[in-house]
N, CA and C of each residue as an Amber inpcrd file, in Angstrom:
protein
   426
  32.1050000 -10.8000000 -25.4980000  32.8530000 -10.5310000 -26.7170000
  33.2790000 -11.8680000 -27.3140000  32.8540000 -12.1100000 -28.1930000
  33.5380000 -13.3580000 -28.9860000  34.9560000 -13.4420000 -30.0130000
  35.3730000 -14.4280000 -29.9670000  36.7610000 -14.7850000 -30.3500000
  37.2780000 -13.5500000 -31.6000000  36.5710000 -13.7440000 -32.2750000
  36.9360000 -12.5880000 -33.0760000  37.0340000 -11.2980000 -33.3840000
  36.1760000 -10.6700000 -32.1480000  36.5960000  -9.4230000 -31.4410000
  37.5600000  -8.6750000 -30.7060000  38.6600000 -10.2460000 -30.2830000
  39.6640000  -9.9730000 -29.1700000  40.7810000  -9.0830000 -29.9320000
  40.8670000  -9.1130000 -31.2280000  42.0710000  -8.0090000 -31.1910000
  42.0670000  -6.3570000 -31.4080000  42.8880000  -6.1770000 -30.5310000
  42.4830000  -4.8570000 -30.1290000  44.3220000  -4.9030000 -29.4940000
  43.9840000  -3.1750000 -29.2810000  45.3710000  -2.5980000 -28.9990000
  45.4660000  -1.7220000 -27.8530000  46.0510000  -1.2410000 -27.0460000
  45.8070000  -0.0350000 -26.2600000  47.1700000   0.5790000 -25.8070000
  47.0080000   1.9860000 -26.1010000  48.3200000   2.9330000 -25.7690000
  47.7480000   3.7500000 -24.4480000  48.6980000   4.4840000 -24.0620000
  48.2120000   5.6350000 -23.5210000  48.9040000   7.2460000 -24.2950000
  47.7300000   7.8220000 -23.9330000  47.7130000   9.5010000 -24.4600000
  48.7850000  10.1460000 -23.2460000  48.8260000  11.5450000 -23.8320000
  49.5860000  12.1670000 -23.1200000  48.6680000  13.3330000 -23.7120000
  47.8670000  14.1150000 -22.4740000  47.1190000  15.2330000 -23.4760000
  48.2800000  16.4180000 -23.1740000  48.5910000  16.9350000 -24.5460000
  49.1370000  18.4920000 -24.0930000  48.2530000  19.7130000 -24.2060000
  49.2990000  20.5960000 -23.6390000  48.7010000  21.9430000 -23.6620000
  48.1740000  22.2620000 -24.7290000  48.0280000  21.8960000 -26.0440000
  47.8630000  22.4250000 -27.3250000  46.1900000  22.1090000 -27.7530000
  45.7950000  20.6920000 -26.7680000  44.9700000  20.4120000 -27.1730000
  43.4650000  20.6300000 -26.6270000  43.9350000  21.7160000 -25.4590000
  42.5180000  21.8590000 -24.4480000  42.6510000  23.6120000 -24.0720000
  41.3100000  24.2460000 -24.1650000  40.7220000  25.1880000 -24.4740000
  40.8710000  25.8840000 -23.2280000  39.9220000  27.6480000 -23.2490000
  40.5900000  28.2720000 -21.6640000  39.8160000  27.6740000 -20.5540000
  38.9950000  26.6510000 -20.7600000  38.4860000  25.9150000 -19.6100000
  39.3450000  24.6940000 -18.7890000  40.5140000  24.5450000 -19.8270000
  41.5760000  23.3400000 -19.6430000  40.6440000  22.1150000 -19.9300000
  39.9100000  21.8610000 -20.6100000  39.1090000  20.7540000 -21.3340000
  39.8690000  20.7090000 -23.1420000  39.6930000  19.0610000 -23.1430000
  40.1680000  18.9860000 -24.7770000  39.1250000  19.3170000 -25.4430000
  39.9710000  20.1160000 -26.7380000  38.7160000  20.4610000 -27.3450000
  38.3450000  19.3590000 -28.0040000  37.0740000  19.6530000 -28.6700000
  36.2590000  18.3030000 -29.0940000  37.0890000  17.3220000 -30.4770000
  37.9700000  18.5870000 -31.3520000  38.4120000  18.4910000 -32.4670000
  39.5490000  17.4500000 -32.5520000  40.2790000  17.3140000 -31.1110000
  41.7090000  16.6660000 -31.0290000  41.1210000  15.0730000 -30.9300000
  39.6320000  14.6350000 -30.5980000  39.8440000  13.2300000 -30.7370000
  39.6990000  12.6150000 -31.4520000  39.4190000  12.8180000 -33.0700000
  39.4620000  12.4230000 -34.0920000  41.2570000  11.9590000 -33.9720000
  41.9440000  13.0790000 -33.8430000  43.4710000  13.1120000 -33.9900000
  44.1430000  11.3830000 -32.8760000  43.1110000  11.4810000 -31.8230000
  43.5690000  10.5900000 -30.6460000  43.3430000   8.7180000 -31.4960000
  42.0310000   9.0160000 -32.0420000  41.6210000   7.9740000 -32.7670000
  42.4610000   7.5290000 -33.5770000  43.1480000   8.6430000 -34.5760000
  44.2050000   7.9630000 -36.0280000  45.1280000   8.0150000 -35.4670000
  45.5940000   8.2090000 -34.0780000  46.6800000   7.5280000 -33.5450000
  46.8210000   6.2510000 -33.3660000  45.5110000   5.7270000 -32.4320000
  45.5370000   4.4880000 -32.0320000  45.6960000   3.5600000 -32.8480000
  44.5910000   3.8770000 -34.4380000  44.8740000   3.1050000 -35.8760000
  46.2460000   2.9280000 -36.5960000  46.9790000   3.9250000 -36.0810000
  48.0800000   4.1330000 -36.8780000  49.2090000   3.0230000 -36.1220000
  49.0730000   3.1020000 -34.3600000  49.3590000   2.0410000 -34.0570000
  49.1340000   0.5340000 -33.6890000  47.6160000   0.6600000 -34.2290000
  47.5150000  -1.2840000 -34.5000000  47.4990000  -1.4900000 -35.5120000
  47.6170000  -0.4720000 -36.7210000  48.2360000  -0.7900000 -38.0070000
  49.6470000  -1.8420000 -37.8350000  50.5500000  -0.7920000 -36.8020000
  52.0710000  -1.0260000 -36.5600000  51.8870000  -2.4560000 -36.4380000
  51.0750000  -2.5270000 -35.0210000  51.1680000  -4.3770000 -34.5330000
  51.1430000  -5.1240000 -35.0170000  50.1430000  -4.8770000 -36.1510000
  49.0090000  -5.3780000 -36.4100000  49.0800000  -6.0570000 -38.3990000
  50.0420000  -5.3430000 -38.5320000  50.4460000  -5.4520000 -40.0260000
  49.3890000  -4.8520000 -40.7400000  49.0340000  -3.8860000 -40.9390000
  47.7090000  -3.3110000 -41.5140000  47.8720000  -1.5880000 -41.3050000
  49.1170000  -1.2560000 -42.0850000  49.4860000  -0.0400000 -41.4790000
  49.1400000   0.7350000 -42.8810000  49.2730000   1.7210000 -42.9420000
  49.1420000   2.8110000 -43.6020000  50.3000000   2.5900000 -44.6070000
  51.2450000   2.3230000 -44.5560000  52.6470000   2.0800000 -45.4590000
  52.1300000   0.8600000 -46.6920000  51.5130000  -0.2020000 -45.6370000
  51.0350000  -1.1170000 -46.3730000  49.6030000  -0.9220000 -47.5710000
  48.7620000  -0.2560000 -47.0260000  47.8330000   0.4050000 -47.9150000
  48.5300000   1.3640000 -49.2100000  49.5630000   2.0520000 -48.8740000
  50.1580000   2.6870000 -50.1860000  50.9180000   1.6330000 -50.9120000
  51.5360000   0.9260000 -50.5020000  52.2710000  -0.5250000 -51.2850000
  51.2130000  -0.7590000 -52.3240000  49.8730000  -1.1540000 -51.8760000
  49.0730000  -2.0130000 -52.5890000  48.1830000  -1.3080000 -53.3380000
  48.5080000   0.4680000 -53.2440000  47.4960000   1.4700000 -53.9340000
  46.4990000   1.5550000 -53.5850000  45.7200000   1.6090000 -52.6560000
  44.7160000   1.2840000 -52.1280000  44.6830000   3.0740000 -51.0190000
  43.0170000   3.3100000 -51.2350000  43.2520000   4.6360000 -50.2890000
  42.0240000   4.1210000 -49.1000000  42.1530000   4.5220000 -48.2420000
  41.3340000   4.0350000 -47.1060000  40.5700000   5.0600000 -46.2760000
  39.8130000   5.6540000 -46.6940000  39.2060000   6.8970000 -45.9780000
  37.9810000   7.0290000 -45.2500000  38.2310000   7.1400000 -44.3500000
  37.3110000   7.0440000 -43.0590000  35.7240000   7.8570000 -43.2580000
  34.8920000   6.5030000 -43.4700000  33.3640000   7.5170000 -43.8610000
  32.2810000   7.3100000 -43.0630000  32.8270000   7.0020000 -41.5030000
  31.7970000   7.3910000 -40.4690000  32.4560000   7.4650000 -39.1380000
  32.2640000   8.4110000 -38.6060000  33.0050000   8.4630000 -37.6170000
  31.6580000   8.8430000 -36.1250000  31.5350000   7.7040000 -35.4120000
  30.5870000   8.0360000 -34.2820000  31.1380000   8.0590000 -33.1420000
  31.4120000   9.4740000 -32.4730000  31.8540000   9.5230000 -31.2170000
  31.0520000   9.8190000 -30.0120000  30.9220000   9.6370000 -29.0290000
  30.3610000   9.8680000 -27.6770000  31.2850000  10.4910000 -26.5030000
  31.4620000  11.4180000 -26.0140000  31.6510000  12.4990000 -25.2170000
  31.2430000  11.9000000 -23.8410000  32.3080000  11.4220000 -22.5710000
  31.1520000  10.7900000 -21.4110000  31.3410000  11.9290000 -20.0870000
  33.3250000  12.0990000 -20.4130000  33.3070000  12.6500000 -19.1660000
  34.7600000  14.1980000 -19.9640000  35.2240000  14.6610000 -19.5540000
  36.2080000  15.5940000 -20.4030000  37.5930000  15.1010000 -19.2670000
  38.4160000  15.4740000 -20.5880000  39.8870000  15.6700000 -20.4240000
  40.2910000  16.5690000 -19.8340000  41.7310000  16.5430000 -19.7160000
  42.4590000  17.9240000 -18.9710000  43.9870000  17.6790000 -19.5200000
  44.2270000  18.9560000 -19.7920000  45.9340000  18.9450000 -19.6830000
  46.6530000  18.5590000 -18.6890000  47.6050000  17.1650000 -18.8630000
  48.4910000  16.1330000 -18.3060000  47.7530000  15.3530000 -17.8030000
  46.7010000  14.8040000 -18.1340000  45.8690000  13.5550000 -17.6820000
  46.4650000  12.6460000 -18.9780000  46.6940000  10.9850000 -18.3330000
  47.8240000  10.2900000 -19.4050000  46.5640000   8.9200000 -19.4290000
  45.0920000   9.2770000 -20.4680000  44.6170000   7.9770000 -20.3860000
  44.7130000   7.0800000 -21.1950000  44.0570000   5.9740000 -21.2660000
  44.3260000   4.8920000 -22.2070000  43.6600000   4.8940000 -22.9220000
  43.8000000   4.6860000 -24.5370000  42.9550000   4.1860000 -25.6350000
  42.7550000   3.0430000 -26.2210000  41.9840000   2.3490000 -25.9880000
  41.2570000   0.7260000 -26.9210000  41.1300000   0.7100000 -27.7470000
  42.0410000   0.7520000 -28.9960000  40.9210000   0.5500000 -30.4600000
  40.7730000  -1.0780000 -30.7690000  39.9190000  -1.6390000 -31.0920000
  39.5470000  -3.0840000 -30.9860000  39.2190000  -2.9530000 -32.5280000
  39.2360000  -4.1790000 -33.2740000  38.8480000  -4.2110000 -34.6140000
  37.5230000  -5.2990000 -34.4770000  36.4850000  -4.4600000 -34.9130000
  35.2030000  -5.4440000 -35.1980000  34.9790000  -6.0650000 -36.5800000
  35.1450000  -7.4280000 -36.7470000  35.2080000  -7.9310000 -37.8730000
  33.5910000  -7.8660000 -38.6750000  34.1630000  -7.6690000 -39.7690000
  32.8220000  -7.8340000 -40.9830000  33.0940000  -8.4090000 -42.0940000
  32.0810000  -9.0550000 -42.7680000  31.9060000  -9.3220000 -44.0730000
  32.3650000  -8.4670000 -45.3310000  31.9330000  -7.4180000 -45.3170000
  32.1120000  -5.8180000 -45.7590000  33.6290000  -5.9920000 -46.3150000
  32.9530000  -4.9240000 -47.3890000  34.3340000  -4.5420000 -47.9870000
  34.7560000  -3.4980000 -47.0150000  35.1980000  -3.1000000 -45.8690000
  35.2660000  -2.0130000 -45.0660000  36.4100000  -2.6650000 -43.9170000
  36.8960000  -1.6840000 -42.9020000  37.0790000  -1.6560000 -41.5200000
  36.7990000  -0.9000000 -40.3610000  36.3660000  -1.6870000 -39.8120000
  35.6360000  -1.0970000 -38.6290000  36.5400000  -1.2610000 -37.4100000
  36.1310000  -0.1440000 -36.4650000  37.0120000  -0.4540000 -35.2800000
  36.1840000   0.1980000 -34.2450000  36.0180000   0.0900000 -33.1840000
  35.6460000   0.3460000 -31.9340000  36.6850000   1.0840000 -30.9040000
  36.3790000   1.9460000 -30.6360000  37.4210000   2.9540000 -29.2350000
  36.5500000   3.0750000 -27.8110000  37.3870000   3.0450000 -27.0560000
  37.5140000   3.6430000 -25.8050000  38.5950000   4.5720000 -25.1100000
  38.7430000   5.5460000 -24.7410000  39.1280000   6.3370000 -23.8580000
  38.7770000   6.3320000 -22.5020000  39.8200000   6.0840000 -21.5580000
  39.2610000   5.3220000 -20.1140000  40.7300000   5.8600000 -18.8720000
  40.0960000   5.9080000 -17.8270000  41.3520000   6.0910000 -17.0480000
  41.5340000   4.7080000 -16.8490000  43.0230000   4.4810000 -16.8160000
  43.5770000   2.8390000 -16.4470000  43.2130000   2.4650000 -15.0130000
  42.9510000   3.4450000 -14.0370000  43.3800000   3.1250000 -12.7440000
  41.8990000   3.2550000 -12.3570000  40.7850000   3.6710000 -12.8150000
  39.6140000   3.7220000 -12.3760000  38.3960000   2.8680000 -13.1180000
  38.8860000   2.3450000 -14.4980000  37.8580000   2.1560000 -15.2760000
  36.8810000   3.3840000 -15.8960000  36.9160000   4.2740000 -15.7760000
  35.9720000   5.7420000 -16.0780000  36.4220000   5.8470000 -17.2270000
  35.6040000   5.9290000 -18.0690000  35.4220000   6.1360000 -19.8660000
  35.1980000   7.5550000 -19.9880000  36.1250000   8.3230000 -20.6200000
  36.1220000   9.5720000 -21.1980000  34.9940000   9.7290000 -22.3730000
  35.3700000   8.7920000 -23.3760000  34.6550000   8.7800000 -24.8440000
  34.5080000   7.1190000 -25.0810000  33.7150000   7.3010000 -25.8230000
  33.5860000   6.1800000 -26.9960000  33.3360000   6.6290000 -28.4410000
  33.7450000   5.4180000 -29.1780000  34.0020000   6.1070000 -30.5870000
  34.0470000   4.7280000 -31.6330000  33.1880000   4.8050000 -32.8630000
  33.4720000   3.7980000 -33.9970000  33.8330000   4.4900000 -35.2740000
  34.6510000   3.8830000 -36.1820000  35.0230000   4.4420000 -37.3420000
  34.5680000   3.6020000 -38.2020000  34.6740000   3.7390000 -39.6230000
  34.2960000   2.8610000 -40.6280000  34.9220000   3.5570000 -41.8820000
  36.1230000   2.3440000 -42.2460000  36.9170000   2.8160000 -43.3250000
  36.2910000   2.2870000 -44.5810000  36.5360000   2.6680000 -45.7430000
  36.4450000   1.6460000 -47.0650000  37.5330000   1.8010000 -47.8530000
  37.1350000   1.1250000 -49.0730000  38.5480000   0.7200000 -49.8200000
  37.9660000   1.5340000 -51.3990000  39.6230000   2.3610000 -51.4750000
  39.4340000   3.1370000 -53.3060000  40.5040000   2.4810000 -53.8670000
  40.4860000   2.6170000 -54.8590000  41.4810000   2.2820000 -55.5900000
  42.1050000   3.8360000 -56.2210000  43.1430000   3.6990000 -56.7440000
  43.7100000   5.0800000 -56.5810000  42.9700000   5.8540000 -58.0380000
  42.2260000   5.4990000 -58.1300000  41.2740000   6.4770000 -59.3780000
  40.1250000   6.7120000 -58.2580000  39.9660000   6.6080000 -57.1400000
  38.9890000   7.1660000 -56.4930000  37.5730000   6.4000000 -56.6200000
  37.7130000   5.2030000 -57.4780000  36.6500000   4.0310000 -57.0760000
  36.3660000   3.1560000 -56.1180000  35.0490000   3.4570000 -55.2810000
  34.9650000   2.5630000 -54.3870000  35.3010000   1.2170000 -54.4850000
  35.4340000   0.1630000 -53.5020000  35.8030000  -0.8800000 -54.1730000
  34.6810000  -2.3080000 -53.3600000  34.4090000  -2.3700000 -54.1350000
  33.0550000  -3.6070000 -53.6810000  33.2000000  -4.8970000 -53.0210000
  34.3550000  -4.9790000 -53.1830000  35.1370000  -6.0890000 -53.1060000
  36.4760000  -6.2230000 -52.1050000  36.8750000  -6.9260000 -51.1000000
  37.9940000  -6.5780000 -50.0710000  39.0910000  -6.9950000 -50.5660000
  39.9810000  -5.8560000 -50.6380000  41.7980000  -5.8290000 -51.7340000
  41.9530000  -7.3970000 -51.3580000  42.7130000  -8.2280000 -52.3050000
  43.1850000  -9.5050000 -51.6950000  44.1410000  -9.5670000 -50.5250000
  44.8940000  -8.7570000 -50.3530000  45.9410000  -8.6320000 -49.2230000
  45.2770000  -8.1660000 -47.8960000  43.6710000  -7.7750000 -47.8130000
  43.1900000  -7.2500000 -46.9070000  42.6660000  -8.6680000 -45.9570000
  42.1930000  -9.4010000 -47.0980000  41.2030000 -10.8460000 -47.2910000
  42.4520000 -11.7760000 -46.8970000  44.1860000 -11.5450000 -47.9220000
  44.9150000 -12.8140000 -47.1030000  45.0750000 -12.3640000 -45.3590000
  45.1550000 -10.8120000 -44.9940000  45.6130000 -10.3240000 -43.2830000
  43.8540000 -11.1500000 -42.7570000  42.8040000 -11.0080000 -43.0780000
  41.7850000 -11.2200000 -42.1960000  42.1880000 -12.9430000 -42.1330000
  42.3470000 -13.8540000 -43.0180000  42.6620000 -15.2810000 -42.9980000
  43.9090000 -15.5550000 -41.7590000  44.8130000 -14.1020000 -41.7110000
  46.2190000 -14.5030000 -40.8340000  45.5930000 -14.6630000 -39.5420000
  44.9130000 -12.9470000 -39.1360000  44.3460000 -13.0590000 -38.2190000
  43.5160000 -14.0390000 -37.6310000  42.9880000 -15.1260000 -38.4040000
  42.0280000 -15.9830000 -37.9250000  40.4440000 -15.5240000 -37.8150000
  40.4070000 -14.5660000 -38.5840000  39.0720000 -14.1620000 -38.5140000
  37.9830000 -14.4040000 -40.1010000  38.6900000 -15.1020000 -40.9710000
  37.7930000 -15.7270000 -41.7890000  37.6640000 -17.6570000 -41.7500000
């Protein structure tokens, strides 16, 4: 992994009862939900939060989402999630997931997203918001 891959975040889940089926497996639907958690908190860290995207008018909507399925969940299994930010050129953000037990290394899922940028008339935007372009300069990744 090179230098500009290293930031990344990791929480741990808490699966509840709400989210796994009469087999006691999560259903497939809740890890989208697990994912805009993790974003929502390396937004937090990370200064790149969701609060900050409405400041600047800017809508950010997620237009690929590739997940991989390795091993299944269970109600009260507490694993960890990786979301790592993969830097690009792109007017976009990308991020990389893992779902993993902490204590074994065993990967539940893997998962990439890919956001882009509207402006609030619903135009794509070709170009990366300047405040997106000054956070990638903070980070050290331009």
């Amino acid at each position: 992994m090179d230098e500009k891959a290293k930031i990344y975040l990791e929480k741990t889940l808490e699966i509840r009862f709400s989210e796994v089926d009469m087999m006691n497996v999560v259903w497939h639907g809740a890890y989208p939900l697990y994912l805009e958690d993790a974003r929502e908190a390396f937004g937090a860290k990370f200064g790149l939060s969701y609060h900050k995207y409405i400041a600047e008018n800017i809508f950010v909507p997620v237009v690929e989402l590739d997940m991989k399925y390795r091993r299944p969940l269970s109600y009260g299994m507490t694993p960890t999630i990786r979301i790592s930010y993969r830097p690009t050129e792109a007017a976009k953000i990308i991020f990389d997931y893992s779902i993993f037990d902490p204590e074994t290394g065993d990967e539940y899922m893997s998962a990439r997203s890919v956001q882009v940028f509207m402006d609030r008339d619903r135009n794509l935007m070709w170009e990366s918001p300047e405040f997106y372009s000054l956070w990638k300069k903070k980070m050290g990744l331009e």
